[in-house]
Structures are given as structure tokens and as C-alpha cells.
mmCIF file of C-alpha atoms and ligand atoms in Angstrom:
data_model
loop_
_atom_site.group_PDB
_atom_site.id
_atom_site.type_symbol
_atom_site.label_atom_id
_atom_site.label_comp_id
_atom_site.label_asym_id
_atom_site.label_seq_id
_atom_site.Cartn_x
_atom_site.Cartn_y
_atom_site.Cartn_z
ATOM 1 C CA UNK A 19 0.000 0.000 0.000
ATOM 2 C CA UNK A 20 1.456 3.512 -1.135
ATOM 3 C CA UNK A 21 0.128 6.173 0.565
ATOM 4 C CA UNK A 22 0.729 10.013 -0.773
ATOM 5 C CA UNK A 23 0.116 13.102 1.096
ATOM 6 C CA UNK A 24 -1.243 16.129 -0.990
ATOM 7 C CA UNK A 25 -1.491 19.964 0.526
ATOM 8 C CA UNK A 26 -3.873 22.463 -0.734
ATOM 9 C CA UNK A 27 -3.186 25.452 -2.822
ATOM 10 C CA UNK A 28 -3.836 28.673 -2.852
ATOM 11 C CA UNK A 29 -2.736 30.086 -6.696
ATOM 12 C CA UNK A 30 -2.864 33.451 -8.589
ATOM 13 C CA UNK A 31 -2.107 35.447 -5.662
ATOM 14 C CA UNK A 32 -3.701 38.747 -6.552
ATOM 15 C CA UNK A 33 -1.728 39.602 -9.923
ATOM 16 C CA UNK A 34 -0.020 36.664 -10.438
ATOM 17 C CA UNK A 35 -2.768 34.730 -12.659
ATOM 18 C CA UNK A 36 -1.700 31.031 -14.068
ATOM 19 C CA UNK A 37 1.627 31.605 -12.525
ATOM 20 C CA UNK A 38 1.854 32.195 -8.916
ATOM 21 C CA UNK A 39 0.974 30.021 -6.181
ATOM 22 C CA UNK A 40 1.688 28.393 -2.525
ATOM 23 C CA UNK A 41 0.938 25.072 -0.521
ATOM 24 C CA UNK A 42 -0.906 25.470 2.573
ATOM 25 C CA UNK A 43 -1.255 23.169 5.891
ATOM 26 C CA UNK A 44 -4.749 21.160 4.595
ATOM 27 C CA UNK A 45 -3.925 17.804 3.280
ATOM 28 C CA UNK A 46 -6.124 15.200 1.130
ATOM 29 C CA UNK A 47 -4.456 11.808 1.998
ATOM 30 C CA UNK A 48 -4.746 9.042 -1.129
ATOM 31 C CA UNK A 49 -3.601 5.319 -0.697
ATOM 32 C CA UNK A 50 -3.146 3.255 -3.578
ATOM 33 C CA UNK A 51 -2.434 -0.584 -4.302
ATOM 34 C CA UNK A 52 -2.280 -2.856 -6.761
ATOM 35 C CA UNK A 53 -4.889 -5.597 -6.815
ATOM 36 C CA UNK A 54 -5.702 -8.521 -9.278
ATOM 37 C CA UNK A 55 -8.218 -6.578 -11.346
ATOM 38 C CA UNK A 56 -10.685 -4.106 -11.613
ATOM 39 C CA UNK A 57 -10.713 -0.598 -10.316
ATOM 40 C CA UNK A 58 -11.974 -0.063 -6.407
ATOM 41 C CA UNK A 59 -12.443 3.133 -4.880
ATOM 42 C CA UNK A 60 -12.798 3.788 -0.812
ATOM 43 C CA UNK A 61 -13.592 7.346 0.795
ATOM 44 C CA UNK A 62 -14.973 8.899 -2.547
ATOM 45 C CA UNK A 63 -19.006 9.553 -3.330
ATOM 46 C CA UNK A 64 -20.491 7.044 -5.650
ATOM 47 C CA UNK A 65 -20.504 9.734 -8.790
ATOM 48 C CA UNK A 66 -17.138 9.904 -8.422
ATOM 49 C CA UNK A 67 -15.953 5.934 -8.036
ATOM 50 C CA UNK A 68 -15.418 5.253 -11.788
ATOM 51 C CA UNK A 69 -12.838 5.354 -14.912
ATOM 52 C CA UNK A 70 -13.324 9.117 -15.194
ATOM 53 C CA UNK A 71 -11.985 10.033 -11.524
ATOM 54 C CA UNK A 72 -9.708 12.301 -11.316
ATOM 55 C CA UNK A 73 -6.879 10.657 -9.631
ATOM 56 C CA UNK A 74 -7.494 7.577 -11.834
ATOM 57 C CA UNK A 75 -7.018 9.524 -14.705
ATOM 58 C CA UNK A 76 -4.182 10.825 -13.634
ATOM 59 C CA UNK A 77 -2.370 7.554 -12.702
ATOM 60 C CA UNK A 78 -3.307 6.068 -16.052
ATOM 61 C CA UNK A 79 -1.780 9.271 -17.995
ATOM 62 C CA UNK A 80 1.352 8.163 -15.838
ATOM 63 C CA UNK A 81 1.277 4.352 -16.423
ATOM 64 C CA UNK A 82 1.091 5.357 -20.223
ATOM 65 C CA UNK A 83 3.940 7.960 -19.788
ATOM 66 C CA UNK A 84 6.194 4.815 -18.383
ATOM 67 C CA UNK A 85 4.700 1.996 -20.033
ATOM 68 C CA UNK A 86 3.292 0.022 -17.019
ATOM 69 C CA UNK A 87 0.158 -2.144 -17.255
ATOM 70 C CA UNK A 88 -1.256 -2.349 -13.873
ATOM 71 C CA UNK A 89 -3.652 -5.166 -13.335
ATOM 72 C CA UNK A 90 -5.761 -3.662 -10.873
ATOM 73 C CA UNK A 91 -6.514 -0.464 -9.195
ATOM 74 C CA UNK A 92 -7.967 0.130 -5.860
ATOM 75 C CA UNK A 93 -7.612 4.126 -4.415
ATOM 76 C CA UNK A 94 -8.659 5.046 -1.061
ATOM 77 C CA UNK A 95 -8.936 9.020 -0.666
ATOM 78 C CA UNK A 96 -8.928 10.543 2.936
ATOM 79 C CA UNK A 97 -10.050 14.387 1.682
ATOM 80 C CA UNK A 98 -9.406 17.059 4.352
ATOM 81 C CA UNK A 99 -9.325 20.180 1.226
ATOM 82 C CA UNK A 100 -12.926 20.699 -0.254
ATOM 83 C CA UNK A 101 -13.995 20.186 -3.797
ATOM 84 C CA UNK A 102 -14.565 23.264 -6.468
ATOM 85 C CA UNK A 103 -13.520 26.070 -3.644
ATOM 86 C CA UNK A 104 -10.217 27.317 -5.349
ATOM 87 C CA UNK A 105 -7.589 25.341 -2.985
ATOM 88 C CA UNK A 106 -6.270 22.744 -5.870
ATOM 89 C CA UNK A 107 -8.551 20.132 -5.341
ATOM 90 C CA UNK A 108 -8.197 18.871 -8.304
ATOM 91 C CA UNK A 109 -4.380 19.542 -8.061
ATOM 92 C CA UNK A 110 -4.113 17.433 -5.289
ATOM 93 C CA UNK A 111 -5.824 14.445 -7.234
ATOM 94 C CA UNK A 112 -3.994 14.863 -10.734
ATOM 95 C CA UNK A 113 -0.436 14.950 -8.309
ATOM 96 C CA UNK A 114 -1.396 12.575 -5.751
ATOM 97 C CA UNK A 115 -2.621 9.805 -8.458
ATOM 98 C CA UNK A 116 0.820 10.604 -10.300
ATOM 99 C CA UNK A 117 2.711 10.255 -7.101
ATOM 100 C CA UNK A 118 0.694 6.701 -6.588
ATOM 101 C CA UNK A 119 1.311 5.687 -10.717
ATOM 102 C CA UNK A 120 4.968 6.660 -10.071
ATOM 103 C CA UNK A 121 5.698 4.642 -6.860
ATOM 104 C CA UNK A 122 3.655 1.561 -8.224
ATOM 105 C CA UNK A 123 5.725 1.753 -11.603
ATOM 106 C CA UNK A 124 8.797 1.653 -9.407
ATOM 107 C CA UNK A 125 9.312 5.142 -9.243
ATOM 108 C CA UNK A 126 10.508 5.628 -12.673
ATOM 109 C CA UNK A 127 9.878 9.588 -12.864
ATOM 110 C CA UNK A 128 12.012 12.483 -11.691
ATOM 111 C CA UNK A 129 10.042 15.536 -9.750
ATOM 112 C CA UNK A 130 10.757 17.288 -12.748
ATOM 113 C CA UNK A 131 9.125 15.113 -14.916
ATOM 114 C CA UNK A 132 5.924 14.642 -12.208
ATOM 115 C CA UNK A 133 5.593 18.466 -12.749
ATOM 116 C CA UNK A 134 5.419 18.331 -16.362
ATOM 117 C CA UNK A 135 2.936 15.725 -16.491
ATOM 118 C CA UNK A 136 0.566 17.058 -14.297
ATOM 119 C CA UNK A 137 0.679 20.548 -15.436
ATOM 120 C CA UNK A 138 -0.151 18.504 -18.707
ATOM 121 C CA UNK A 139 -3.417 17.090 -16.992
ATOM 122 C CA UNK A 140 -4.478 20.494 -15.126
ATOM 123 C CA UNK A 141 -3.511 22.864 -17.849
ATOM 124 C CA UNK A 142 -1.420 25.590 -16.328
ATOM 125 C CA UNK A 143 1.016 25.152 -13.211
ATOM 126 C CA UNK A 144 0.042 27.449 -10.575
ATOM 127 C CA UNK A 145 -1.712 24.911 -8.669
ATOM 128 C CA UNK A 146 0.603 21.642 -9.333
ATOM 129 C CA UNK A 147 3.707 22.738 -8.912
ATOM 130 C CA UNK A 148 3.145 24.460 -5.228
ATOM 131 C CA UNK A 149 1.001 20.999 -4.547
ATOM 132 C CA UNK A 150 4.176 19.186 -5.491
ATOM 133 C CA UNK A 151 7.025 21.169 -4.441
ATOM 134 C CA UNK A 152 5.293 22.876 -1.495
ATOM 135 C CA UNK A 153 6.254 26.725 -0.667
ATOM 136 C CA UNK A 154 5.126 29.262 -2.674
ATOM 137 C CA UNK A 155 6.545 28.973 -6.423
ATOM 138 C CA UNK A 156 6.869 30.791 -9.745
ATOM 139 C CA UNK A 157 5.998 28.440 -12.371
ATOM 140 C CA UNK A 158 5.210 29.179 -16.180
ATOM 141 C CA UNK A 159 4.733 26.782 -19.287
ATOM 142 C CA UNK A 160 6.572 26.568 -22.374
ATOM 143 C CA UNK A 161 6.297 24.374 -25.246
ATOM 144 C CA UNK A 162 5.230 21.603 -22.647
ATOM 145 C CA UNK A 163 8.044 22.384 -20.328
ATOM 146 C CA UNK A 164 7.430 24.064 -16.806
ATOM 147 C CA UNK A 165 10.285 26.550 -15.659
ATOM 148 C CA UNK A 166 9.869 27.292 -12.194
ATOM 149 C CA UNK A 167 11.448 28.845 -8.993
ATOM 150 C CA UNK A 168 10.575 28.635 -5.220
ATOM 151 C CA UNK A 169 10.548 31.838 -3.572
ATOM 152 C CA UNK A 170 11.359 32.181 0.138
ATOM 153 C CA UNK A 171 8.803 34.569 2.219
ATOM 154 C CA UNK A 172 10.212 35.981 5.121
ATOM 155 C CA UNK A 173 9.281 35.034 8.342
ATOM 156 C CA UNK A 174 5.828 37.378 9.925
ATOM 157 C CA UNK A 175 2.988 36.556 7.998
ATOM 158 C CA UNK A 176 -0.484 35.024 8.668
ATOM 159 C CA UNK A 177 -2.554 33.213 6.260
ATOM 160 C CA UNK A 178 -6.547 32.805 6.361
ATOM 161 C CA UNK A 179 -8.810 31.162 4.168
ATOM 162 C CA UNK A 180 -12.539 32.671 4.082
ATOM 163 C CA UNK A 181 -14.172 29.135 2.376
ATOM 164 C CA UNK A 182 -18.005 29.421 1.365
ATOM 165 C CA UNK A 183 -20.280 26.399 1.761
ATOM 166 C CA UNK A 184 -20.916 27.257 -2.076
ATOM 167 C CA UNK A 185 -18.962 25.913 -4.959
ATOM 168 C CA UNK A 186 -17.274 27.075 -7.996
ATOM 169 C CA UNK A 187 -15.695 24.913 -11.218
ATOM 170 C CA UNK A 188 -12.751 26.356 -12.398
ATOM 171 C CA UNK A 189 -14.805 26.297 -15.974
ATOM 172 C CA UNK A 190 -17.193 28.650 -15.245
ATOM 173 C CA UNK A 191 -14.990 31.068 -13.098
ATOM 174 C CA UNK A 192 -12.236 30.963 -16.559
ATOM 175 C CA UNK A 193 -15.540 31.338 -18.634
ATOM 176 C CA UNK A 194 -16.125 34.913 -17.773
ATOM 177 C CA UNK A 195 -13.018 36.170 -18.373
ATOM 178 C CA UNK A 196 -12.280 38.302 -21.535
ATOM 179 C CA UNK A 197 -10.448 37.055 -24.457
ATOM 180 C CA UNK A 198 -8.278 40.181 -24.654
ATOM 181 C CA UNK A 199 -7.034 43.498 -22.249
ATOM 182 C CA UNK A 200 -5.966 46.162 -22.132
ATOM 183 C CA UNK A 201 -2.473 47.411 -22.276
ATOM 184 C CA UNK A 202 -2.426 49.210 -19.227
ATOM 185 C CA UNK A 203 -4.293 47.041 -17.809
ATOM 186 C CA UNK A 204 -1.123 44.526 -18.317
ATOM 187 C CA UNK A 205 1.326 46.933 -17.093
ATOM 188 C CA UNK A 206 -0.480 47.255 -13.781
ATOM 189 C CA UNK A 207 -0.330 43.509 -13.467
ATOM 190 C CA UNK A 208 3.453 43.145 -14.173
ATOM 191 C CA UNK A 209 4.494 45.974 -11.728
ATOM 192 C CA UNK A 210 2.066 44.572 -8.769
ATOM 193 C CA UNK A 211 3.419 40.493 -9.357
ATOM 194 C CA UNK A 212 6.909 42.234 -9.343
ATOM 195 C CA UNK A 213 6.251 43.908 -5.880
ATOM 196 C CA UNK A 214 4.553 41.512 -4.784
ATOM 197 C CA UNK A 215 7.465 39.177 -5.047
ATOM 198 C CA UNK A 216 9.820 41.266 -4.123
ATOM 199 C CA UNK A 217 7.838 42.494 -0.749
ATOM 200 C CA UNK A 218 7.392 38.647 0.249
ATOM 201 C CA UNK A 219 10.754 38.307 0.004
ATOM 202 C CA UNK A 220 12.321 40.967 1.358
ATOM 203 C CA UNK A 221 9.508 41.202 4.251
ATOM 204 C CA UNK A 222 7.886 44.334 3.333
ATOM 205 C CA UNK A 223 4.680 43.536 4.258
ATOM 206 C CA UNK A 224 3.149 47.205 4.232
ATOM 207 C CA UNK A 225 3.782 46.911 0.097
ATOM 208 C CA UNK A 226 1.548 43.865 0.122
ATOM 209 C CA UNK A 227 -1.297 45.847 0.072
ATOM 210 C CA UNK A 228 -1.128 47.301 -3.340
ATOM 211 C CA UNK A 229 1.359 45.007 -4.823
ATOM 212 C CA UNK A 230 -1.817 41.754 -4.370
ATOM 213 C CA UNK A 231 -3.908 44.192 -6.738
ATOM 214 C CA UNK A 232 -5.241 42.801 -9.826
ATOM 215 C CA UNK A 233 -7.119 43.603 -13.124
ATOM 216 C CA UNK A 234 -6.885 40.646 -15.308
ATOM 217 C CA UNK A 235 -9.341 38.080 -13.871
ATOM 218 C CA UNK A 236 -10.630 39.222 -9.432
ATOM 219 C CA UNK A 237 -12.779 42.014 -11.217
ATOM 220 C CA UNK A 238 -15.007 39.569 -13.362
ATOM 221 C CA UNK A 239 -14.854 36.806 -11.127
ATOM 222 C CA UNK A 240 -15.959 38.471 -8.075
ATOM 223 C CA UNK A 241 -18.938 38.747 -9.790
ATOM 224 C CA UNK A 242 -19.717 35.244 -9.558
ATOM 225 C CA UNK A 243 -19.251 35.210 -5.312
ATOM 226 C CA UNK A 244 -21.892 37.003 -3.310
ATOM 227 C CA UNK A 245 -20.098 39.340 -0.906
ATOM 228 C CA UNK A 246 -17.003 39.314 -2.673
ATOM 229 C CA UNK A 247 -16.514 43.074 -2.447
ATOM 230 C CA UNK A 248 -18.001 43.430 0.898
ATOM 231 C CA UNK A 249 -15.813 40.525 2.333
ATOM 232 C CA UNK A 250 -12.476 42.305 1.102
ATOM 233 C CA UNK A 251 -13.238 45.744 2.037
ATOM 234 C CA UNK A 252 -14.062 44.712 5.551
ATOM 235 C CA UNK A 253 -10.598 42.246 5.675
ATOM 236 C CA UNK A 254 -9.018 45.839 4.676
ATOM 237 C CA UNK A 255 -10.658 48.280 7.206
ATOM 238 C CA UNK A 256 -9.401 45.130 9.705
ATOM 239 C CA UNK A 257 -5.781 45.727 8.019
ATOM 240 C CA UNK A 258 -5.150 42.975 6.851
ATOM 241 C CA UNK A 259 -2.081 43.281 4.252
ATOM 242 C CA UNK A 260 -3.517 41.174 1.158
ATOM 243 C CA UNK A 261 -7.031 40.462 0.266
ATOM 244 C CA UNK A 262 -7.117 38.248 -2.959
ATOM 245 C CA UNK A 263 -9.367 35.252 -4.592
ATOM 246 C CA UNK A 264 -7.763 31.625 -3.994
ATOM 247 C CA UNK A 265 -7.283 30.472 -7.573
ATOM 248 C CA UNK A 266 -10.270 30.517 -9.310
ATOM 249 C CA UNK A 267 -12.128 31.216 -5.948
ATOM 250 C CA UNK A 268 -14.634 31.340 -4.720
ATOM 251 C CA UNK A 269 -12.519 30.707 -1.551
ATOM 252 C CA UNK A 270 -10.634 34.326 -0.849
ATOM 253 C CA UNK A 271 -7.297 34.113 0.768
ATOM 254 C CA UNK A 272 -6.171 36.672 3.503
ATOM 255 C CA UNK A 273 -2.819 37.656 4.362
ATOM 256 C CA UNK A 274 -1.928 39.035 7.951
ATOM 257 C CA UNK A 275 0.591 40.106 10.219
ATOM 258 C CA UNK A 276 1.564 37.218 12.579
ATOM 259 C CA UNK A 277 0.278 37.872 16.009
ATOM 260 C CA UNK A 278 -3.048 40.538 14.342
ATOM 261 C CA UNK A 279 -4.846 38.061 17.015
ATOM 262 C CA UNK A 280 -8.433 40.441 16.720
ATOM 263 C CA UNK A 281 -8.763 39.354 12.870
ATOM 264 C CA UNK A 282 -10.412 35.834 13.173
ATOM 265 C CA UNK A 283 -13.058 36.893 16.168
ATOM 266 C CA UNK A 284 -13.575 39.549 13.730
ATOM 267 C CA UNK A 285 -14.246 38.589 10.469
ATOM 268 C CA UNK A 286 -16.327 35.630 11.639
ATOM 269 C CA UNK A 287 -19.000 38.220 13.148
ATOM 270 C CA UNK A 288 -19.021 39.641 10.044
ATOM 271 C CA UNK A 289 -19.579 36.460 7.437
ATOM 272 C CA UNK A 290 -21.806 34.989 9.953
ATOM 273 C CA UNK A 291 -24.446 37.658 9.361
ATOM 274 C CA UNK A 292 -24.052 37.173 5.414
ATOM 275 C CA UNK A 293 -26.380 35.254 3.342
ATOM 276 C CA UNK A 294 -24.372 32.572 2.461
ATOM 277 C CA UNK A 295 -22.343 30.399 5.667
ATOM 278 C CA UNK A 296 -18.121 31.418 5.699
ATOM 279 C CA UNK A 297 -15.875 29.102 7.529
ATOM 280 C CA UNK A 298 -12.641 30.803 8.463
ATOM 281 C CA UNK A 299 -9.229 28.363 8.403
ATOM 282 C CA UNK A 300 -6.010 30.080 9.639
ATOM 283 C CA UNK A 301 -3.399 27.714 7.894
ATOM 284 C CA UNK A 302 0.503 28.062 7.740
ATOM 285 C CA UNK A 303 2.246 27.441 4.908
ATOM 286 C CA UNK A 304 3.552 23.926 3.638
ATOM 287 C CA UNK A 305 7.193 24.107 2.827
ATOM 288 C CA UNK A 306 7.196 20.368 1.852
ATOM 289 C CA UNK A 307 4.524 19.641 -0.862
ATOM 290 C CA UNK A 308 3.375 16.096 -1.623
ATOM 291 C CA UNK A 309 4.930 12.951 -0.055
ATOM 292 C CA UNK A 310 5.019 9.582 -0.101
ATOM 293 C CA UNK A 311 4.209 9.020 3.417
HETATM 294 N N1 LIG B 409 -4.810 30.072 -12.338
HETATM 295 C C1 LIG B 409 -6.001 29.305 -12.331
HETATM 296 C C2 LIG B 409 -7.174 30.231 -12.585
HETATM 297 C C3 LIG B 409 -6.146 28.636 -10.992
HETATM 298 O O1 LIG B 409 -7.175 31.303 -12.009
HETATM 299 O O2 LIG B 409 -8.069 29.884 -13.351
HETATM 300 C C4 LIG B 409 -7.369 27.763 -10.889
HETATM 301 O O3 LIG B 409 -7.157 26.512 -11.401
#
């Protein structure tokens, strides 16, 4: 039995769309074993527990990738990060049921190679390669190669997740955004993701405010989540240093000075008198990224 541990994502980061992202502290577990035949699933909901899973997918992409015919399949899937909220679900699967592939095959590919592959399978790296490599990472596509870099965040900051019992395919969110922008509307992007890595780094958190600005996908997709504005003006007037949409949301990501302890009491008193019920996570980040545990 091979078991992999996945963390959640949060990706985009404000400006950074389809290229930033980081692993956070929330883990789906997936075990995996070979069996005689067939394909068995344990932990997952009955609309799920068939060839088109997304994990199952993934390890047969893998098994074709090395050239391993497995005789059986059976996948048990311990979930702690919930579905179609922006926090690489789906990441988790496509690398965890690579990880599993891998390790059954005899653990034929390199990291590097795991990254490729399941940026292959999800499309665009911003959620894969942080739910692989853990930290928070700088990854872009090229001709089917990923070229990424971990960056190191100084030491101080806070994360929160503001998760709505309401959920959100990555489809639709994408689906609203337009086909083309404008040029300054690209410059303003490429000046905040600059800042924004560069304040991370360097610890200056005050920058973080205006450097996690955005204009090329938070505008249209806030649309989409009820509150959205509302939510991240009130995280501001709390002053908190970054107010941004996980991924694709509609999960919103918060980021705080370590030790701002009135933030949670506060921003729970808030979402609990909106329509729709907010759970509030404060997660560290996950310097690791998936293991075989
Ligand atoms: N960068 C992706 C997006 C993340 O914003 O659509 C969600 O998969």
C-alpha cells in the first residue's frame, strides 16, 4: 500500500494569474495498491468511483507515460481540502494519483518530470507545482516544459482562508473572463506580481497591500461570489495586508501580520451575518509539498 500526502493550494495570488501560487497546511491523503483486477475506490461519493476520476485519470496518464500495465486499481482518498472552492482540489488528485502511478511503476519519474505531467493534466502550473514542491513557487509553461522557482517569504505573515459552503468549477470562473485586455491594464499587473514578489521576500509587508492588486481576472470573477466586495473591504478596514481570490475562488485568501490576534473573532461576526455560511481556516504554509508518506 502507497500512501501520498497532498497539501492544498492557494494560486494566482492577486496579480499573479496562471503563474503564482503556494501550498498550505490542509492535506487530502490518497492510498493506492495494486490488486488482481478491476478498479476499487474507498472514501470517494459514488458519482465519483469510476474510470473518469480524477486521480485515476491521472495515474493512467502516468502508467502510459512509463509503459506500465497495472492489473488492478484500488484508491482510497482521505479528503481534508474541499472540492470546487479554489484550494487545488483537483491539483491534489492529478499529483497525488501521479505520485501513486509513479511509486507503483517503481518510481521511474524524476520531480521534474511529475511536474510536467501534471501541469499537462491540469492545464497551467500554478496549482501543481506548489502541490508538489510545497512553498510558494513561480511556475510558467513553455512548449510543454514548466520553468519554475521557489521563492522564500520571510518570516511574519499570517494566512486565512474565508471558504463558502458554495462551490465554484474552475470552468465557469475561466468562462467569464475576456479574451483580450488592455495594455495598461497589463502593465499594472506586471508591476504589482513584481512587488509583490519582491515584498514577500524581502519582508515588506506594508507593500503587500497594493502590490496583491489585480485587473486581469478578481474584477469579473468576483462577480460570480456574493459578498465578494463586501468581504475584502471589511478584511481591509481590519488591516489585513492582502485580500485576494484563492485560484479561481470562490474561496478568498487573507494575508496578515503574525500575532493581528483580533482578525479571526472579527471577520467571523461579520460572514456569519451574510447570506451565504463562511468558515474561516487560519493555515501556515507547507514548505514540503506532496509525499510519499
Ligand atoms: N490560475 C487558475 C485560474 C487557478 O485562475 O483559473 C485555478 O485553477
Amino acid at each position: 500500500m502507497i500512501k501520498v500526502r497532498v497539501p492544498a493550494t492557494s494560486a494566482n495570488i492577486g496579480p499573479g494569474f496562471d503563474c503564482l501560487g503556494l501550498a498550505l497546511n490542509l492535506y487530502n491523503v490518497f492510498s493506492f495498491e495494486e490488486i488482481d483486477k478491476g478498479l476499487q475506490f474507498e472514501g470517494c461519493d459514488a458519482e465519483f468511483a469510476n474510470e473518469d476520476n480524477l486521480i485515476y485519470c491521472s495515474m493512467k496518464r502516468c502508467f502510459e507515460k512509463i509503459g506500465y500495465e497495472a492489473r488492478g486499481i484500488k484508491i482510497k482518498i482521505e479528503n481534508e481540502i474541499p472540492v470546487s472552492r479554489g484550494l487545488g482540489s483537483s491539483a491534489s488528485c492529478i499529483v497525488g494519483g501521479i505520485i501513486g502511478a509513479n511509486e507503483i511503476a517503481g518510481g521511474v519519474l524524476t520531480r521534474e518530470e511529475i511536474l510536467e505531467l501534471a501541469t499537462e493534466v491540469e492545464g497551467h502550473p500554478d496549482n501543481v507545482a506548489p502541490a508538489l514542491l510545497g512553498g510558494m513557487i513561480v511556475a510558467i509553461k513553455e512548449d510543454n516544459h514548466v520553468f519554475c522557482s521557489k521563492i522564500s517569504i520571510s518570516d511574519g505573515l499570517k494566512f486565512y482562508t474565508l471558504i463558502p459552503d458554495f462551490r465554484l468549477s474552475t470552468e465557469e470562473s475561466r468562462s467569464v473572463l475576456p479574451k483580450t485586455i488592455d495594455y495598461k491594464d497589463g502593465v499594472f499587473n506586471v508591476g504589482r506580481v513584481s512587488l509583490l514578489i519582491a515584498a514577500l521576500t524581502n519582508g515588506d509587508f506594508d507593500l503587500l497591500r497594493v502590490a496583491s492588486a489585480d485587473r486581469l481576472h478578481q474584477s469579473y470573477r468576483g462577480k460570480l461570489i456574493e459578498g465578494f466586495d463586501d468581504i475584502k473591504k471589511k478584511c481591509e478596514d481590519l488591516g489585513c495586508l492582502g485580500v485576494f481570490l484563492s485560484g479561481a475562488g470562490p474561496t478568498i485568501t487573507v494575508l496578515d501580520k503574525d500575532g493581528n490576534n483580533k482578525f479571526y473573532g472579527e471577520i467571523n461576526s461579520f460572514l456569519s451575518i451574510l447570506s451565504n455560511e463562511w468558515e474561516v481556516k487560519s493555515l501556515d504554509i507547507d514548505l514540503e509539498g506532496a509525499r510519499v508518506l
